[in-house]
Coordinates of C-alpha atoms in Angstrom, one line a residue:
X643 CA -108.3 -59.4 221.7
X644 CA -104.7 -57.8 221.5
X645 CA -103.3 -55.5 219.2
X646 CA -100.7 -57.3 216.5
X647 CA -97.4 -55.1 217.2
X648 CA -96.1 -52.9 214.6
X649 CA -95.0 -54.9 211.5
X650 CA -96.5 -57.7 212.8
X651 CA -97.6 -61.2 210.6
X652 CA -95.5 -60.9 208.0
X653 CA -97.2 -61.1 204.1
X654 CA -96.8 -65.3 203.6
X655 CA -96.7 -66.4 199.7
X656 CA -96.6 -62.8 198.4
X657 CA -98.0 -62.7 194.6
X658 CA -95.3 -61.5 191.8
X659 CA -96.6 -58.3 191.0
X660 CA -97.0 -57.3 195.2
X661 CA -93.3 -58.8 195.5
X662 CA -92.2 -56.3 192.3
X663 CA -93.6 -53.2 194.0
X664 CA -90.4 -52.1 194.8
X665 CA -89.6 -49.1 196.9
X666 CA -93.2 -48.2 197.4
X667 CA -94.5 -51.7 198.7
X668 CA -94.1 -51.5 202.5
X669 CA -95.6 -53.4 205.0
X670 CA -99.2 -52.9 205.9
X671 CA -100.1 -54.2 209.3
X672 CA -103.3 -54.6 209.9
X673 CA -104.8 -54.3 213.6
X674 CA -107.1 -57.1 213.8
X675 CA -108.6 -55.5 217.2
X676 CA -109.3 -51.8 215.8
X677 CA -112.6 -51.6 216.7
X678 CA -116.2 -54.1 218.1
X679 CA -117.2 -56.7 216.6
X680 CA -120.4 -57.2 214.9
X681 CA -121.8 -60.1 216.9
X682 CA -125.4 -61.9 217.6
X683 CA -127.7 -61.4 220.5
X684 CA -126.3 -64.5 222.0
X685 CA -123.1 -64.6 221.7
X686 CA -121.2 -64.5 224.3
X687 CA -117.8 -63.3 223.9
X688 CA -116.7 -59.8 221.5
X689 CA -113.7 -58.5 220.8
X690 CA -111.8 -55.7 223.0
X691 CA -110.6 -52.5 221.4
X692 CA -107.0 -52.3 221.1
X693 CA -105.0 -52.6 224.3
X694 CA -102.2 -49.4 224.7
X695 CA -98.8 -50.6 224.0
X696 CA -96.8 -51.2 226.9
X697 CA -96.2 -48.8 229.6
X698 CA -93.4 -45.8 227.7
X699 CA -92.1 -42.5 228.7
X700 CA -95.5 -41.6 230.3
X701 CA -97.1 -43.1 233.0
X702 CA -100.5 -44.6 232.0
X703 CA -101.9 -43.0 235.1
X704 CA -101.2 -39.8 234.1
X705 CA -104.3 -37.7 232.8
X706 CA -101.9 -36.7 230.2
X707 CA -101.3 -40.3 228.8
X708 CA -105.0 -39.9 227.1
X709 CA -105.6 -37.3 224.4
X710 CA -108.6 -35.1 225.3
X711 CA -111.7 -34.9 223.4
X712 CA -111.7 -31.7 221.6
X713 CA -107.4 -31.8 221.1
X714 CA -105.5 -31.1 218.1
X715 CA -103.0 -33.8 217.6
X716 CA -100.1 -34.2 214.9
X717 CA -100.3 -38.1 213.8
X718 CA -98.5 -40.5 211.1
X719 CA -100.9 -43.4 210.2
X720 CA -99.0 -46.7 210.7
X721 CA -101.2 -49.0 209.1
X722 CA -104.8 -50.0 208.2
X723 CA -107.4 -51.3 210.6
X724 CA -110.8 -53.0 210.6
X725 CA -113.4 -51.5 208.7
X726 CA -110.3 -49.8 207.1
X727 CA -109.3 -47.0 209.5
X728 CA -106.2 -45.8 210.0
X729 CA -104.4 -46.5 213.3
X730 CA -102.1 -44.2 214.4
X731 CA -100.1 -43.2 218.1
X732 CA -99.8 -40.5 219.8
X733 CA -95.9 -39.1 219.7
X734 CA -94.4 -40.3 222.9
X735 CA -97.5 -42.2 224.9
X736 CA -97.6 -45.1 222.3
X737 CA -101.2 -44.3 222.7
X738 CA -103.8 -45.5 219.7
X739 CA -106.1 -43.5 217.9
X740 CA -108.2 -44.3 215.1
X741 CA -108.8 -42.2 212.2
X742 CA -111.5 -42.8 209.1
X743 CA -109.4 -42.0 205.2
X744 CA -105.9 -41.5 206.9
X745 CA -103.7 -44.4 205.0
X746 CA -100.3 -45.8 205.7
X747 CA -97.8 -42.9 206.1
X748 CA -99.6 -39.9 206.2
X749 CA -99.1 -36.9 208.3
X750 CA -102.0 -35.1 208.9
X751 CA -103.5 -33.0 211.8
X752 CA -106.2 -34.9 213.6
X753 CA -108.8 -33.5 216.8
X754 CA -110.1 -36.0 218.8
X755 CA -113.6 -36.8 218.3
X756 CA -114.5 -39.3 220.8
X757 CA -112.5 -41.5 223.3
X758 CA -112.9 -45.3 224.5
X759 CA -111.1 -47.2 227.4
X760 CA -108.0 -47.6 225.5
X761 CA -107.7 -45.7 222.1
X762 CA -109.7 -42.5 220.6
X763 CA -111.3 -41.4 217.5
X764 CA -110.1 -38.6 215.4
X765 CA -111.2 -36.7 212.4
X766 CA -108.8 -36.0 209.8
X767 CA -108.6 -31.9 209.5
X768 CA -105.3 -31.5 207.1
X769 CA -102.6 -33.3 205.2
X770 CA -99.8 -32.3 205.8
X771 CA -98.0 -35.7 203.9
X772 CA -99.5 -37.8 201.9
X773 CA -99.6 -41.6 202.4
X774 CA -97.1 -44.5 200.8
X775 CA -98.6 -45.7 197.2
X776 CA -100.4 -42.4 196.4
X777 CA -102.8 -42.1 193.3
X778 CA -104.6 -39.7 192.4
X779 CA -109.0 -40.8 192.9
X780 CA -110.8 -40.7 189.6
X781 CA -114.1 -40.3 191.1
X782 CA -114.7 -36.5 192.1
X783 CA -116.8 -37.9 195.3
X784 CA -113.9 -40.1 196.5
X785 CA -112.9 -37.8 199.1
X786 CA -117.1 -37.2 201.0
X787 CA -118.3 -40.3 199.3
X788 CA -118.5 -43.4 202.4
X789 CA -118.6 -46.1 199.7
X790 CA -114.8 -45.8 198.5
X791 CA -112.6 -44.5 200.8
X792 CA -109.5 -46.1 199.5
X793 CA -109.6 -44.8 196.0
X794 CA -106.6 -42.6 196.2
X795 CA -104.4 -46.2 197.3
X796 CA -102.5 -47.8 194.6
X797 CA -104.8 -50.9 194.3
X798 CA -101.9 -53.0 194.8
X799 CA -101.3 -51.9 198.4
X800 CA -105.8 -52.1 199.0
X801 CA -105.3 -55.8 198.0
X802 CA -102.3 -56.2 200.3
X803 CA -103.6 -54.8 203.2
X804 CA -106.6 -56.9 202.8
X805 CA -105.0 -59.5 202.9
X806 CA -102.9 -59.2 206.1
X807 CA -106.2 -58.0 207.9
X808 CA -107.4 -61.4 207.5
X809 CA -103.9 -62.7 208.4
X810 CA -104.2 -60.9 211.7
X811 CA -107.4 -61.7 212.3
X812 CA -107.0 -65.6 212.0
X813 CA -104.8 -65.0 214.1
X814 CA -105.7 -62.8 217.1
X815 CA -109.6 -63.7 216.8
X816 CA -109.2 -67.4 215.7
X817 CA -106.3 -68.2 218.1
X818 CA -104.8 -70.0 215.4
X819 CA -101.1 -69.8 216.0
X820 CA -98.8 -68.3 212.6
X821 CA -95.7 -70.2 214.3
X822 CA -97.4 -73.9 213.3
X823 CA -96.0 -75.6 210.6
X824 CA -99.4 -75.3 208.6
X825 CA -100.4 -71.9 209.2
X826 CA -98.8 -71.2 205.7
X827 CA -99.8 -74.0 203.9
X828 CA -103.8 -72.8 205.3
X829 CA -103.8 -69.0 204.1
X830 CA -104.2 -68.5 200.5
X831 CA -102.8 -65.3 198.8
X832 CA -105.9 -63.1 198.6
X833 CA -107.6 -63.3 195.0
X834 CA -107.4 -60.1 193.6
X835 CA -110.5 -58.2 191.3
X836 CA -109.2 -57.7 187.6
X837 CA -112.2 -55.2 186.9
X838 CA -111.6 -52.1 189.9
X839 CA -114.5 -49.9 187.9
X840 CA -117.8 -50.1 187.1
X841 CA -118.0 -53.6 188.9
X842 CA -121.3 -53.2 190.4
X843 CA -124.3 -54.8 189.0
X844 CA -126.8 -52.9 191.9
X845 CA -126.9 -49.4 193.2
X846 CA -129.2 -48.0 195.6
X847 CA -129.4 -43.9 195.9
X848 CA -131.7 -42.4 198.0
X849 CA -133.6 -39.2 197.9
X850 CA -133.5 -36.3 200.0
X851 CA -134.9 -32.9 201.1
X852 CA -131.0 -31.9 202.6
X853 CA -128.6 -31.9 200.0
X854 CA -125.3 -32.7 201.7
X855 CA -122.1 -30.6 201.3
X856 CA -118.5 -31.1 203.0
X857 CA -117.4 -28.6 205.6
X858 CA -114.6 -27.6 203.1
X859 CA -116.6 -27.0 199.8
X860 CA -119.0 -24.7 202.2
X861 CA -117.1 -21.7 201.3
X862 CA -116.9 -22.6 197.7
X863 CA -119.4 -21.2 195.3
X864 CA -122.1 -23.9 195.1
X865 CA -126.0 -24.4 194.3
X866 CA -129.1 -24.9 196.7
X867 CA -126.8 -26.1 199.3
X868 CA -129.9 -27.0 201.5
X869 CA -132.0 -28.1 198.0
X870 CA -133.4 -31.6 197.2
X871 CA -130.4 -34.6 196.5
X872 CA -130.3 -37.8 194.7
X873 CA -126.9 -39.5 195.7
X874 CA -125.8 -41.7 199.0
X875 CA -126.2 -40.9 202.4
X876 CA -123.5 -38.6 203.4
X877 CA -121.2 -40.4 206.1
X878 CA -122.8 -40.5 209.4
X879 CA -125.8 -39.2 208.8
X880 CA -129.1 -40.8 207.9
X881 CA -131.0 -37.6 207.0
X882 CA -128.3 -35.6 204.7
X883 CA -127.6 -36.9 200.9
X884 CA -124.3 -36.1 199.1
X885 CA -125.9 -35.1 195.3
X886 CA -124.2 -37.3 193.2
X887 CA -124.6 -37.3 189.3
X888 CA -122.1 -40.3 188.4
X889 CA -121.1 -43.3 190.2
X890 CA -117.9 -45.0 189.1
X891 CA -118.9 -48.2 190.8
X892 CA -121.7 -48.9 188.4
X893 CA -122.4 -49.5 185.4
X894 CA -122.7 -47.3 182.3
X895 CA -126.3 -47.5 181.1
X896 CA -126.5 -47.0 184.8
X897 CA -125.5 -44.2 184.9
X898 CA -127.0 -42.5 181.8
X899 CA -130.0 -43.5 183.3
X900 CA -129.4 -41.7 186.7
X901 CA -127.6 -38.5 184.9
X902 CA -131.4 -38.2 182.8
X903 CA -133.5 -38.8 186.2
X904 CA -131.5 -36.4 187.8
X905 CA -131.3 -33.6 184.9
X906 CA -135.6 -33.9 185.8
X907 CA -137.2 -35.1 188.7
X908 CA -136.6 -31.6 190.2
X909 CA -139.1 -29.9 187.4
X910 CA -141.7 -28.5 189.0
X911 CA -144.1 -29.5 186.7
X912 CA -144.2 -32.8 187.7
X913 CA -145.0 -32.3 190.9
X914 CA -142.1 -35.2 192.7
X915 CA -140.9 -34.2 196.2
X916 CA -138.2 -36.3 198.4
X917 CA -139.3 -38.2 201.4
X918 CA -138.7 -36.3 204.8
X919 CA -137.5 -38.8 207.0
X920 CA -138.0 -36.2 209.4
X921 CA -142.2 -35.2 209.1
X922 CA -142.4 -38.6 207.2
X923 CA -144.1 -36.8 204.0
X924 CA -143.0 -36.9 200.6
X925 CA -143.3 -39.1 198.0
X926 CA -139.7 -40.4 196.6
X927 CA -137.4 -42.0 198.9
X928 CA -135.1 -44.9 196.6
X929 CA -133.8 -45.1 193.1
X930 CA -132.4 -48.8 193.0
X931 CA -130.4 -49.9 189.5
X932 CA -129.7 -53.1 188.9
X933 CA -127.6 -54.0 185.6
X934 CA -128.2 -57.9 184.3
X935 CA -127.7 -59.6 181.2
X936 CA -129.8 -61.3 178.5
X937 CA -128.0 -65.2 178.6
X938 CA -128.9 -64.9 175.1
X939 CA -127.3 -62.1 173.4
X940 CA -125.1 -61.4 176.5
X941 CA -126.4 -57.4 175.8
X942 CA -127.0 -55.8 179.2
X943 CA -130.2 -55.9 180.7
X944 CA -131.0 -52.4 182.8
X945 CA -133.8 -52.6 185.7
X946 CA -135.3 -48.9 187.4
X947 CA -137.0 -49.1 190.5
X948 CA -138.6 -46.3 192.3
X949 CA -138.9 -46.7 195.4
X950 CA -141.8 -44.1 197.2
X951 CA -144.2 -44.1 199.7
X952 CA -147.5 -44.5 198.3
X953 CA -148.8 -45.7 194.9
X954 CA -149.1 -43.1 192.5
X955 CA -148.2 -43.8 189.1
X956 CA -149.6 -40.5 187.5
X957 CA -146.6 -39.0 189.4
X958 CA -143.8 -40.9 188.3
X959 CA -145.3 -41.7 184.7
X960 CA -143.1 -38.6 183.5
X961 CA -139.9 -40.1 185.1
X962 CA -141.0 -43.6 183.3
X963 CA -141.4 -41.6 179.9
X964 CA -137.7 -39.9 180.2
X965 CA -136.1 -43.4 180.9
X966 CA -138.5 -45.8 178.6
X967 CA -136.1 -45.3 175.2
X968 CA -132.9 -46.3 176.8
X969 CA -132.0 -49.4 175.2
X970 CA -131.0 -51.3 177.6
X971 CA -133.8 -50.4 180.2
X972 CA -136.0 -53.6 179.7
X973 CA -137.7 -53.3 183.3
X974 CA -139.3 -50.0 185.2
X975 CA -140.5 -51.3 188.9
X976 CA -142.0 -49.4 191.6
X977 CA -141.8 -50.9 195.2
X978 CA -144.6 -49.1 197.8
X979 CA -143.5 -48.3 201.3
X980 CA -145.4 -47.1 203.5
X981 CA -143.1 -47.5 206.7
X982 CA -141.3 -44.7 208.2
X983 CA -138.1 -47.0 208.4
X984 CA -135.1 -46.5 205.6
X985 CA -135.5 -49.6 204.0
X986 CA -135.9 -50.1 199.8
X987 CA -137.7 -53.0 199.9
X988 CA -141.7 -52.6 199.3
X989 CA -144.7 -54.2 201.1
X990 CA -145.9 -54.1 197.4
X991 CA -145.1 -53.9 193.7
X992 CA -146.0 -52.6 190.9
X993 CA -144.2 -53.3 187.4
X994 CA -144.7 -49.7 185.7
X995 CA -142.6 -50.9 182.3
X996 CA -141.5 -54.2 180.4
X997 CA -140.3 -57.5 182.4
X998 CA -140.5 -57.6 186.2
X999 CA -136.9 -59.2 186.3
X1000 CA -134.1 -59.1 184.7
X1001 CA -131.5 -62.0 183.6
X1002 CA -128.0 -62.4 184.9
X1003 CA -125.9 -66.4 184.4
X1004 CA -123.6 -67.4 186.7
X1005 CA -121.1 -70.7 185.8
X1006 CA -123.3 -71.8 183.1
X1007 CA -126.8 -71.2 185.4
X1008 CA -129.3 -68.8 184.5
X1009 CA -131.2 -66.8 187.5
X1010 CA -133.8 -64.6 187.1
X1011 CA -133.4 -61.5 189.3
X1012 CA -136.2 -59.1 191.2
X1013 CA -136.1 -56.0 192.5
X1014 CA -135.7 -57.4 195.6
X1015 CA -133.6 -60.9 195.0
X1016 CA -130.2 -61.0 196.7
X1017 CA -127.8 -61.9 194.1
X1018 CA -123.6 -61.2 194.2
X1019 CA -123.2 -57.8 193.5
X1020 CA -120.1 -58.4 191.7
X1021 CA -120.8 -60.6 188.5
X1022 CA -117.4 -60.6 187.5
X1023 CA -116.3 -62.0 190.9
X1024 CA -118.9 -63.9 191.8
X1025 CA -117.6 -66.5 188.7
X1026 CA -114.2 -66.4 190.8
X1027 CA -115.7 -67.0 194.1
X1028 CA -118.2 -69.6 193.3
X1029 CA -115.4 -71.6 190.9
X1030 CA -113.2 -71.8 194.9
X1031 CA -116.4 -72.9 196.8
X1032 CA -117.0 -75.8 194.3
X1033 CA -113.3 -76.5 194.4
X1034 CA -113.1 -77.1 198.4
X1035 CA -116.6 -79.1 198.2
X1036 CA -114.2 -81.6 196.5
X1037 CA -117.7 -83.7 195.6
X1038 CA -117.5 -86.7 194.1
X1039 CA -119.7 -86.2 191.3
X1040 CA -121.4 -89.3 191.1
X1041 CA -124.6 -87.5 193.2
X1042 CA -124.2 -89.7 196.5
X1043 CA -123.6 -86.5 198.5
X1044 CA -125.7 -84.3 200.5
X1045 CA -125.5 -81.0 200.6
X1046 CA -126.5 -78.5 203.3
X1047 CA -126.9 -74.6 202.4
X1048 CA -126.8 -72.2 205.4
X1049 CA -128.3 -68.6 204.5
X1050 CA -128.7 -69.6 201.1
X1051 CA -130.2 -66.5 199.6
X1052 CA -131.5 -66.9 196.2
X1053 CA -129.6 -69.8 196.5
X1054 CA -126.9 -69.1 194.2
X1055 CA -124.2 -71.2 195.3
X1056 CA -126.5 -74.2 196.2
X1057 CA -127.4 -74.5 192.7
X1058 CA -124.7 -74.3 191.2
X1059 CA -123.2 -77.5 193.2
X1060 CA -126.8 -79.3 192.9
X1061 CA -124.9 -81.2 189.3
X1062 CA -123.1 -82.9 191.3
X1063 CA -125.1 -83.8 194.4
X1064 CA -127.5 -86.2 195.5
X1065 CA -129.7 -83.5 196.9
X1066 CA -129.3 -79.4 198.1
X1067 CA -131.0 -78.3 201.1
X1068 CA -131.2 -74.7 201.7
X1069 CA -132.5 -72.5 204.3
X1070 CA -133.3 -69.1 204.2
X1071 CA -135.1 -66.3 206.5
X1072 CA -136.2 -63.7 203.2
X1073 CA -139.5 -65.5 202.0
X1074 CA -138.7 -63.4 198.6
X1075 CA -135.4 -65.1 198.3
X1076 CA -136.9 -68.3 199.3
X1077 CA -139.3 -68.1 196.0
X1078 CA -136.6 -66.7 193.7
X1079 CA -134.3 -69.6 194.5
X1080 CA -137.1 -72.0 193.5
X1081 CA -138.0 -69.9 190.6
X1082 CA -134.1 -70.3 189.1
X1083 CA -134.2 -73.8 190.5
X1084 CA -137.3 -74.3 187.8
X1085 CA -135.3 -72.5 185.4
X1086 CA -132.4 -74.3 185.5
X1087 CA -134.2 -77.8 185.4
X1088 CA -132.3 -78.7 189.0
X1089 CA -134.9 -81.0 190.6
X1090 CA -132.6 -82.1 193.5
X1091 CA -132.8 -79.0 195.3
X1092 CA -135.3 -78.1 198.3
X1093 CA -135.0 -74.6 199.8
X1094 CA -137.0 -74.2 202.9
X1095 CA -137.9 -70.5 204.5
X1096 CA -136.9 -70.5 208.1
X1097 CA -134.4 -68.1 210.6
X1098 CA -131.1 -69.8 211.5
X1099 CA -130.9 -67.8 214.6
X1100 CA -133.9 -69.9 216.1
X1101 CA -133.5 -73.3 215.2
X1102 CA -134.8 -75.8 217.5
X1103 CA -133.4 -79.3 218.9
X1104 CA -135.6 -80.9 215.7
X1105 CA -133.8 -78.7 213.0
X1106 CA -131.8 -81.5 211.8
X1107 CA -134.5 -84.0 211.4
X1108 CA -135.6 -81.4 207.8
X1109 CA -133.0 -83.3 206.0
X1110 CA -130.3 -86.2 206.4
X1111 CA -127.1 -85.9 207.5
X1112 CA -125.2 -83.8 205.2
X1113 CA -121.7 -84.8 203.9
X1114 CA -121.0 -81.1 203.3
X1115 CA -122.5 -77.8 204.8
X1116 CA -122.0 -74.1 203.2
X1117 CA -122.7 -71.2 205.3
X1118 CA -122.4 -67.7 204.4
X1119 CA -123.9 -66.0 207.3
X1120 CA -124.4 -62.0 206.8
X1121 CA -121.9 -59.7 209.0
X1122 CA -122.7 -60.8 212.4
X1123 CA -121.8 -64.6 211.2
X1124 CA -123.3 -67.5 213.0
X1125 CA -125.9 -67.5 216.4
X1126 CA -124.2 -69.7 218.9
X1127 CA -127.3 -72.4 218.5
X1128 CA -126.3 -72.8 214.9
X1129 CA -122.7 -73.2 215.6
X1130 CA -123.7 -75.7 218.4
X1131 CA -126.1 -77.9 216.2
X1132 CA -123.1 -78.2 213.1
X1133 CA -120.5 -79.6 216.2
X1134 CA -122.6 -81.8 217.1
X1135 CA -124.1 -82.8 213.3
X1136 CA -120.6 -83.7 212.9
X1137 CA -120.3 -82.8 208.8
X1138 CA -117.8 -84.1 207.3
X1139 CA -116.9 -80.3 205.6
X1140 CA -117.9 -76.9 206.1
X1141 CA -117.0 -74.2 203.6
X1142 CA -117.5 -71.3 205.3
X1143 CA -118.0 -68.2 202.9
X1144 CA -117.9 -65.0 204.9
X1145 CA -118.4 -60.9 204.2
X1146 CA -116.5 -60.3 207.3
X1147 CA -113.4 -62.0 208.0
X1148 CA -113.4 -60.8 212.3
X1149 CA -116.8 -63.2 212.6
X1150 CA -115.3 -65.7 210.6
X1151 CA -112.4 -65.7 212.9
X1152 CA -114.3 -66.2 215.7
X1153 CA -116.7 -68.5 214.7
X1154 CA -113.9 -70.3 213.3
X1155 CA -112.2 -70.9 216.8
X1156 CA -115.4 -71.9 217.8
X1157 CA -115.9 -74.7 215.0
X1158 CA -112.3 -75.9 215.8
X1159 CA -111.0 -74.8 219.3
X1160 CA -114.7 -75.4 221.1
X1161 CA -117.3 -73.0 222.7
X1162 CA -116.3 -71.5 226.2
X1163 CA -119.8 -74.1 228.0
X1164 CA -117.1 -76.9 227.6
X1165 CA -118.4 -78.2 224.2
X1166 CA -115.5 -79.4 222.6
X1167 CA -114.7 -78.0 218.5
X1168 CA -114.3 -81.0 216.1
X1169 CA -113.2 -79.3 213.1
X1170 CA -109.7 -78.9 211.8
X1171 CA -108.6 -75.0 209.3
X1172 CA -107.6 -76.2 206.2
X1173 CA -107.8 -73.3 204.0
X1174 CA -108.5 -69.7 204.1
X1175 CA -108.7 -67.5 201.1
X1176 CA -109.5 -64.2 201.0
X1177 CA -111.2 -62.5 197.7
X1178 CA -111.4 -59.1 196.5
X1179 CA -115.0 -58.8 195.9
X1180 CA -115.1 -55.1 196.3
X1181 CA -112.2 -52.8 195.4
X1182 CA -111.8 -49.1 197.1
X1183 CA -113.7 -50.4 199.5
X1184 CA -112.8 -51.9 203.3
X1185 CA -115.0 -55.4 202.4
X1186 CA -113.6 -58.4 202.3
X1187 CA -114.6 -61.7 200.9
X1188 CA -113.3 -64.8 202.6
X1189 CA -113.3 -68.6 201.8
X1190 CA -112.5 -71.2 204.5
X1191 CA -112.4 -75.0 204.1
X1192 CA -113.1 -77.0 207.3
X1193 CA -113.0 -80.8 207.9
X1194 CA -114.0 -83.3 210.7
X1195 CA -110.7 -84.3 212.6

């Protein structure tokens, strides 16, 4: 994969208000080849690391062409990258480096961290400029947190570089050329998020016995700096947690309810300690929030679950007692996990208060969501999203059609097509999402839908006598996107559409190419890009949404 050159695919059908940024809206090349690709066991080809620009004043030979591990370097960001670092050159060499929170146009002092073949990592030390389209972060975390690393960017320029990232990336991963006639006619103007706080509907924090604090609060007056945490994983590290009383990502009865559990879990009295990832002992180890809302009176529905090692109840009854009068906690759950792994979800549980799930609805569907269910994390979004999914189906409505749901979770999006289908097959690996989409199937009276448990990565030669030949196929595979088997089997079921919903646009470009340009054993691609639209489903945040329409040449 080569790097896009400096300024390189321009921004194509520009929204009004990124047009009327004036002076401070400059161009935000994205390097679609910053850094690996997230791939499946089997597939066969990844994505190289950035090549060096051409050969300049040094000699690539030289030992002194690559920055040394260990060196202080001064460095202007150029642009955003993948996973939304900053790429930068060296002054002189042309060579690359990457850098996590530097943003377009900042100076800052850099040492190198880590070197690769062809670019090196550096860690931001000082400022000495700030970037273009500089706000100030509302969120006192903003600058340790990992979640939102782009909250001090003008939201306009976040959306903006999102949006040429996936540019790039159709074309340097999907091969598909931005000189044909329809390449602008194919990319859509990426869907921005009108709600950039509080957006959230599910938080997970984890407890800690290392309470995390940044090299440059150290010398700061602070308390307990090796003390218990509640908060997120401090960057990098799964054994460290960065204390964190307020999230501005969530919701509010969210967060009263984590300020009380963290003004007490700490009392000695009641006898809590963190789980030590380390000896494996202690008792606490998630708090998971999820915010819903009652269909009926559209009031929000709150859901607590602890998350600890063993079952104890006794322990966290006093935990239960602080939360129980918040009005809009209607659920209190405790998932049991024994395992030393990092994971939330339980091998068993335990309702300790009220409902064991809360309500959410979803254009015009109710679903009824656990503690463990997969649903959109973004409510407000989700409406967005799913309303540009059901316009590429482009079904007919008068239920001749088949549809075919790839990694169909709680089988949101299946659902809400199923009105206008003959039938909805879905597939899913999580047997818990497997029951919740039945359960909200039930709920929603939708009796043409089947939903089948089963892994997409290890689908046999039979796998397409479960169900007839579709006349549409979703997938929304997670980050990796698609095994190689799975893409094989749709170019040879032949579809008539795929809508291809993806969390990371570089898989999406490659599996893209696959789907239309053919796999590398000779196996010819059927499929020709119609549309690709990127969403917003997450603001400060590197994580884009994508949509892509496919159809049968």
């Amino acid at each position: 994969m080569a790097a896009a050159p400096a300024g390189g695919v321009r921004l194509l059908h520009p929204r009004p208000w990124l047009r009327n940024l004036g002076r401070r809206a400059r161009p935000l090349s994205i390097l679609a080849a910053s850094s690996p690709i997230e791939h499946s066991e089997e597939l066969t080809t990844t994505a190289a690391p950035p090549e060096p620009p051409a050969r300049t004043s040094k000699d690539k030979n030289s030992p002194s062409y690559y920055p040394k591990r260990g060196q202080t370097l001064e460095l202007v960001c150029e642009s955003l990258a993948f996973k939304g670092k900053g790429l930068c050159k060296v002054a002189d060499t042309g060579f690359i480096v990457m850098c996590d929170r530097a943003l377009p146009g900042e100076k800052f002092i850099g040492r190198v961290t880590r070197k690769k073949d062809n670019y090196a990592e550096v860690k931001k030390l000082k400022t000495i400029t700030p970037h273009w389209d500089n706000v100030e972060a509302p969120c006192e975390f903003a600058s340790h947190c990992g979640g939102c690393k782009t909250q001090d960017l003008l939201y306009e320029a976040q959306v903006r570089a999102k949006e040429q990232q996936v540019r790039e990336l159709i074309v340097h991963v999907g091969k598909f050329s931005d000189k044909d006639s329809e390449y602008d006619g194919i990319m859509k103007p990426i869907v921005p998020c009108d709600i950039q706080f509080h957006y959230r509907n599910k938080m997970e924090f984890s407890f800690g016995t290392k309470k995390w604090v940044p090299e440059e609060l150290l010398g700061q007056e602070c308390d307990e700096t090796k003390g218990y945490a509640l908060g997120l994983h401090a960057p990098g590290f799964y054994d460290k947690v960065l204390n964190i009383n307020k999230c501005l990502l969530q919701s509010d009865p969210a967060n009263k309810v984590l300020a009380a559990i963290q003004d007490s879990w700490r009392d000695p009295e009641f006898g809590l300690s963190p789980y030590d990832v380390h000896s494996h002992r202690g008792f606490l180890k998630h708090l998971m929030l999820r915010t819903g809302r009652n269909t009926e009176t559209g009031q929000p529905e709150l859901m607590v679950n602890f998350v600890t090692s063993s079952y104890q109840p006794e322990l966290l009854k006093p935990l239960v007692q602080k939360i129980a009068d918040f009005p809009d906690v209607v659920s209190i759950m405790n998932n049991v996990n024994t395992s030393v792994g990092n994971t939330s979800v339980g091998e068993e549980e335990y309702t300790l208060l009220g409902k064991s799930t809360i309500m959410e609805s979803l254009r015009g569907l109710k679903f009824q969501i656990s503690a463990n269910s997969f649903f959109q994390t973004n409510t407000h979004q989700a409406e967005i999203l799913y309303k540009l999914i059901e316009d590429c189906a482009c079904l007919k409505g008068d239920g001749s059609e088949i549809v075919l749901d790839l990694f169909c979770g709680t089988g949101t999006i299946g659902l809400t097509l199923a009105k206008r289908a003959r039938h909805v097959y879905g597939f899913e690996i999580v047997d818990q999402a497997i029951s919740d989409a039945r359960r909200n199937a039930n709920l929603n009276g939708i009796s043409n839908a089947t939903f089948v448990q089963g892994d997409l990565n290890k689908i046999g030669e039979n796998f397409g006598e479960y169900f007839p030949k579709p006349d549409l196929v979703i997938t929304d595979p997670n980050r990796p996107g698609m095994h190689l088997k799975l893409i094989k089997f749709l170019l040879k079921l032949k579809a008539a559409r795929i809508i291809y919903v993806s969390c990371n646009p570089a898989t999406c470009a490659r599996d893209l190419d696959y789907l239309c340009h053919g796999l590398p054993q000779n196996i010819r691609g059927c499929y020709k890009l119609k549309s690709v639209q990127p969403v917003d489903m997450f603001p400060h945040t590197p994580h884009i949404e994508c949509v892509c329409l496919l159809e049968l040449c």
